[in-house]
Amino acid sequence: LGVEATAVLPLVTIDAPGAAEGSGRVLGVAHFDFDDAARLAETSPAALLALAQQCAQALERAALAETVADSLALLDGVFADAPVGLAFFDRDLRYVRINAELAGMNGLPVDAHLGHRLEEVLPELADAVNPLFQRVLDTGEPIRGLDVVDALPVERGGPRHWRASYFPVRRGGRPDGEIIAVGVGAEDVTEQVRQARDREFLFALG
């Protein structure tokens, strides 16, 4: 094959900051062929190791990108098909993601929410919900199944009743990860509440 010399080196990722030396992961091997043995002799081993490490980094980035793409695709599927309203708010309490279900409940398109705070989109809910967001950010504890009533005036169909849960979204999905967002799952139960009140009224009439 015209190969006079071969070098085989491990594809090792760079050690994480603060990790013990040599703790990088071995992803595979790099195989270098030379048509002139003198070229291998003239090539610095450190240069070959650096090249192998660059290859390892490229592979790791590609694997990470694929993982992120798969995760986002999964998240998109959940958001699209969930029968309840879902949204994520960043630490400044701005919408960073919302599904069509919740946007429809709010009577606005998805794009009208993104990058905006609740008081800019649904001012009638802000006073009731923003303190709950802040509580999740401060404590890291979820709030589940809470009934919330907005201040929408009667002429606009209000007040509306919501059953919502609020939960921390942590970096890397780890229980000890930094809280980077607040997630919301919400269901508009206004009609159920009104029907229940109508039944109670009719029962009281005898």
Coordinates of C-alpha atoms in Angstrom, one line a residue:
L1 CA 0.0 0.0 0.0
G2 CA 3.0 2.2 0.0
V3 CA 2.9 2.7 3.8
E4 CA 6.3 2.8 5.5
A5 CA 5.2 3.9 9.0
T6 CA 2.1 4.1 11.1
A7 CA 1.2 5.9 14.3
V8 CA -1.9 5.0 16.4
L9 CA -2.9 7.4 19.1
P10 CA -5.9 7.6 21.5
L11 CA -8.6 10.2 20.8
V12 CA -8.8 11.6 24.3
T13 CA -11.0 14.6 25.3
I14 CA -9.5 17.4 27.3
D15 CA -9.7 17.1 31.0
A16 CA -12.5 19.1 32.6
P17 CA -11.4 22.1 34.6
G18 CA -10.5 21.0 38.1
A19 CA -10.6 17.3 37.1
A20 CA -7.7 15.0 37.9
E21 CA -5.1 14.9 35.1
G22 CA -5.7 12.1 32.6
S23 CA -9.4 12.0 33.4
G24 CA -10.4 12.8 29.8
R25 CA -12.6 10.2 28.0
V26 CA -11.2 8.0 25.3
L27 CA -13.5 8.2 22.3
G28 CA -11.5 6.0 20.0
V29 CA -8.2 5.9 18.1
A30 CA -6.5 8.0 15.4
H31 CA -4.6 6.1 12.8
F32 CA -1.9 8.0 10.8
D33 CA -0.1 6.4 7.9
F34 CA 3.1 7.7 6.3
D35 CA 4.4 6.9 2.9
D36 CA 7.9 7.8 4.1
A37 CA 9.2 6.6 7.5
A38 CA 11.4 9.6 7.7
R39 CA 8.4 11.9 7.9
L40 CA 7.1 10.1 11.0
A41 CA 10.6 10.4 12.5
E42 CA 10.6 14.1 11.8
T43 CA 7.1 14.7 13.2
S44 CA 6.9 15.7 16.8
P45 CA 5.0 13.2 19.0
A46 CA 3.4 16.2 20.7
A47 CA 2.2 17.5 17.4
L48 CA 0.5 14.2 16.7
L49 CA -1.0 14.1 20.1
A50 CA -2.3 17.6 19.7
L51 CA -3.9 16.7 16.3
A52 CA -5.5 13.6 17.9
Q53 CA -6.9 15.7 20.7
Q54 CA -8.3 18.2 18.2
C55 CA -10.0 15.3 16.4
A56 CA -11.4 14.1 19.8
Q57 CA -12.8 17.6 20.5
A58 CA -14.4 17.7 17.1
L59 CA -16.0 14.4 17.7
E60 CA -17.2 15.4 21.1
R61 CA -18.7 18.6 19.8
A62 CA -20.5 16.7 17.0
A63 CA -21.9 14.2 19.5
L64 CA -23.0 17.0 21.8
A65 CA -24.7 18.8 18.9
E66 CA -26.5 15.7 17.9
T67 CA -27.6 15.2 21.5
V68 CA -28.8 18.8 21.8
A69 CA -30.7 18.5 18.4
D70 CA -32.3 15.2 19.6
S71 CA -33.3 16.9 22.9
L72 CA -34.8 19.9 21.2
A73 CA -36.7 17.7 18.8
L74 CA -38.1 15.8 21.7
L75 CA -39.0 19.0 23.5
D76 CA -40.7 20.3 20.3
G77 CA -42.7 17.1 20.1
V78 CA -43.8 17.4 23.7
F79 CA -44.8 21.1 23.3
A80 CA -46.7 20.4 20.1
D81 CA -48.7 17.4 21.3
A82 CA -49.2 18.2 25.0
P83 CA -53.0 18.6 25.9
V84 CA -52.1 21.4 28.4
G85 CA -50.5 24.8 28.0
L86 CA -46.7 24.8 28.5
A87 CA -44.2 27.7 28.7
F88 CA -40.7 28.5 29.9
F89 CA -39.7 31.8 31.4
D90 CA -36.1 32.9 31.9
R91 CA -34.7 34.4 35.2
D92 CA -35.9 37.8 34.0
L93 CA -39.4 36.3 33.8
R94 CA -39.6 36.6 30.0
Y95 CA -41.2 34.0 27.8
V96 CA -38.5 31.9 26.1
R97 CA -40.8 29.2 24.9
I98 CA -44.6 28.6 24.8
N99 CA -46.7 26.0 23.0
A100 CA -49.7 26.8 20.7
E101 CA -52.1 25.4 23.3
L102 CA -51.2 28.0 25.9
A103 CA -50.8 30.8 23.3
G104 CA -54.3 30.0 22.2
M105 CA -55.7 30.2 25.7
N106 CA -54.1 33.6 25.9
G107 CA -55.7 34.6 22.7
L108 CA -52.4 35.6 21.1
P109 CA -49.9 34.0 18.6
V110 CA -46.8 32.3 20.0
D111 CA -44.5 35.1 18.6
A112 CA -46.4 37.7 20.6
H113 CA -45.2 36.1 23.8
L114 CA -41.5 35.4 23.2
G115 CA -39.1 37.9 24.8
H116 CA -41.9 39.6 26.8
R117 CA -42.8 39.6 30.4
L118 CA -46.2 38.5 31.7
E119 CA -47.3 42.1 32.4
E120 CA -46.7 43.0 28.8
V121 CA -48.7 40.1 27.5
L122 CA -51.3 39.3 30.2
P123 CA -51.3 42.1 32.7
E124 CA -54.4 40.7 34.4
L125 CA -52.4 37.7 35.5
A126 CA -49.1 39.3 36.3
D127 CA -49.9 40.3 39.9
A128 CA -51.0 36.8 40.8
V129 CA -48.3 34.8 38.9
N130 CA -45.1 36.8 39.0
P131 CA -44.6 36.2 42.8
L132 CA -45.1 32.4 42.1
F133 CA -42.3 32.5 39.5
Q134 CA -40.0 34.3 41.9
R135 CA -40.8 31.8 44.7
V136 CA -39.7 29.0 42.4
L137 CA -36.5 30.8 41.5
D138 CA -35.8 31.6 45.2
T139 CA -36.6 28.2 46.7
G140 CA -36.0 25.8 43.9
E141 CA -39.3 24.0 44.9
P142 CA -42.1 23.3 42.5
I143 CA -45.7 24.6 43.1
R144 CA -48.2 22.0 41.9
G145 CA -51.9 22.2 41.1
L146 CA -52.5 25.8 42.1
D147 CA -55.8 27.5 41.3
V148 CA -55.3 31.0 39.9
V149 CA -57.9 33.6 39.0
D150 CA -57.0 36.4 36.7
A151 CA -58.4 39.9 36.7
L152 CA -59.9 39.9 33.2
P153 CA -63.0 42.0 33.2
V154 CA -66.4 40.5 32.6
E155 CA -66.8 42.3 29.2
R156 CA -63.8 40.4 28.0
G157 CA -65.0 37.0 29.3
G158 CA -63.4 37.1 32.7
P159 CA -62.5 36.4 35.3
R160 CA -60.8 33.2 34.1
H161 CA -59.8 30.3 36.3
W162 CA -56.5 28.5 35.7
R163 CA -55.1 25.3 37.3
A164 CA -51.3 25.6 37.0
S165 CA -48.1 24.1 38.1
Y166 CA -44.7 25.9 38.3
F167 CA -41.4 24.2 38.4
P168 CA -37.7 25.0 38.2
V169 CA -35.7 24.1 35.1
R170 CA -32.1 23.3 36.0
R171 CA -29.0 23.4 33.9
G172 CA -28.2 19.9 32.5
G173 CA -31.4 18.5 34.1
R174 CA -29.4 17.7 37.2
P175 CA -31.1 18.0 40.6
D176 CA -28.2 20.2 41.8
G177 CA -27.9 22.2 38.6
E178 CA -28.3 26.0 38.5
I179 CA -31.9 27.1 38.0
I180 CA -32.0 28.7 34.5
A181 CA -35.7 29.0 33.9
V182 CA -39.2 28.5 35.3
G183 CA -41.5 26.0 33.6
V184 CA -45.3 26.4 33.6
G185 CA -48.0 23.8 32.9
A186 CA -51.5 25.4 32.8
E187 CA -55.1 24.4 32.1
D188 CA -58.0 26.8 31.6
V189 CA -60.7 25.4 33.9
T190 CA -63.0 28.5 33.7
E191 CA -65.9 26.5 32.1
Q192 CA -65.7 23.7 34.7
V193 CA -65.7 26.2 37.5
R194 CA -68.8 28.0 36.0
Q195 CA -70.6 24.8 35.5
A196 CA -69.9 23.7 39.1
R197 CA -71.3 27.1 40.4
D198 CA -74.3 26.7 38.2
R199 CA -75.0 23.3 39.7
E200 CA -74.5 24.6 43.2
F201 CA -77.0 27.5 42.5
L202 CA -79.6 25.2 41.1
F203 CA -79.2 22.8 44.0
A204 CA -79.6 25.7 46.4
L205 CA -82.9 26.6 44.7
G206 CA -84.1 23.1 45.4

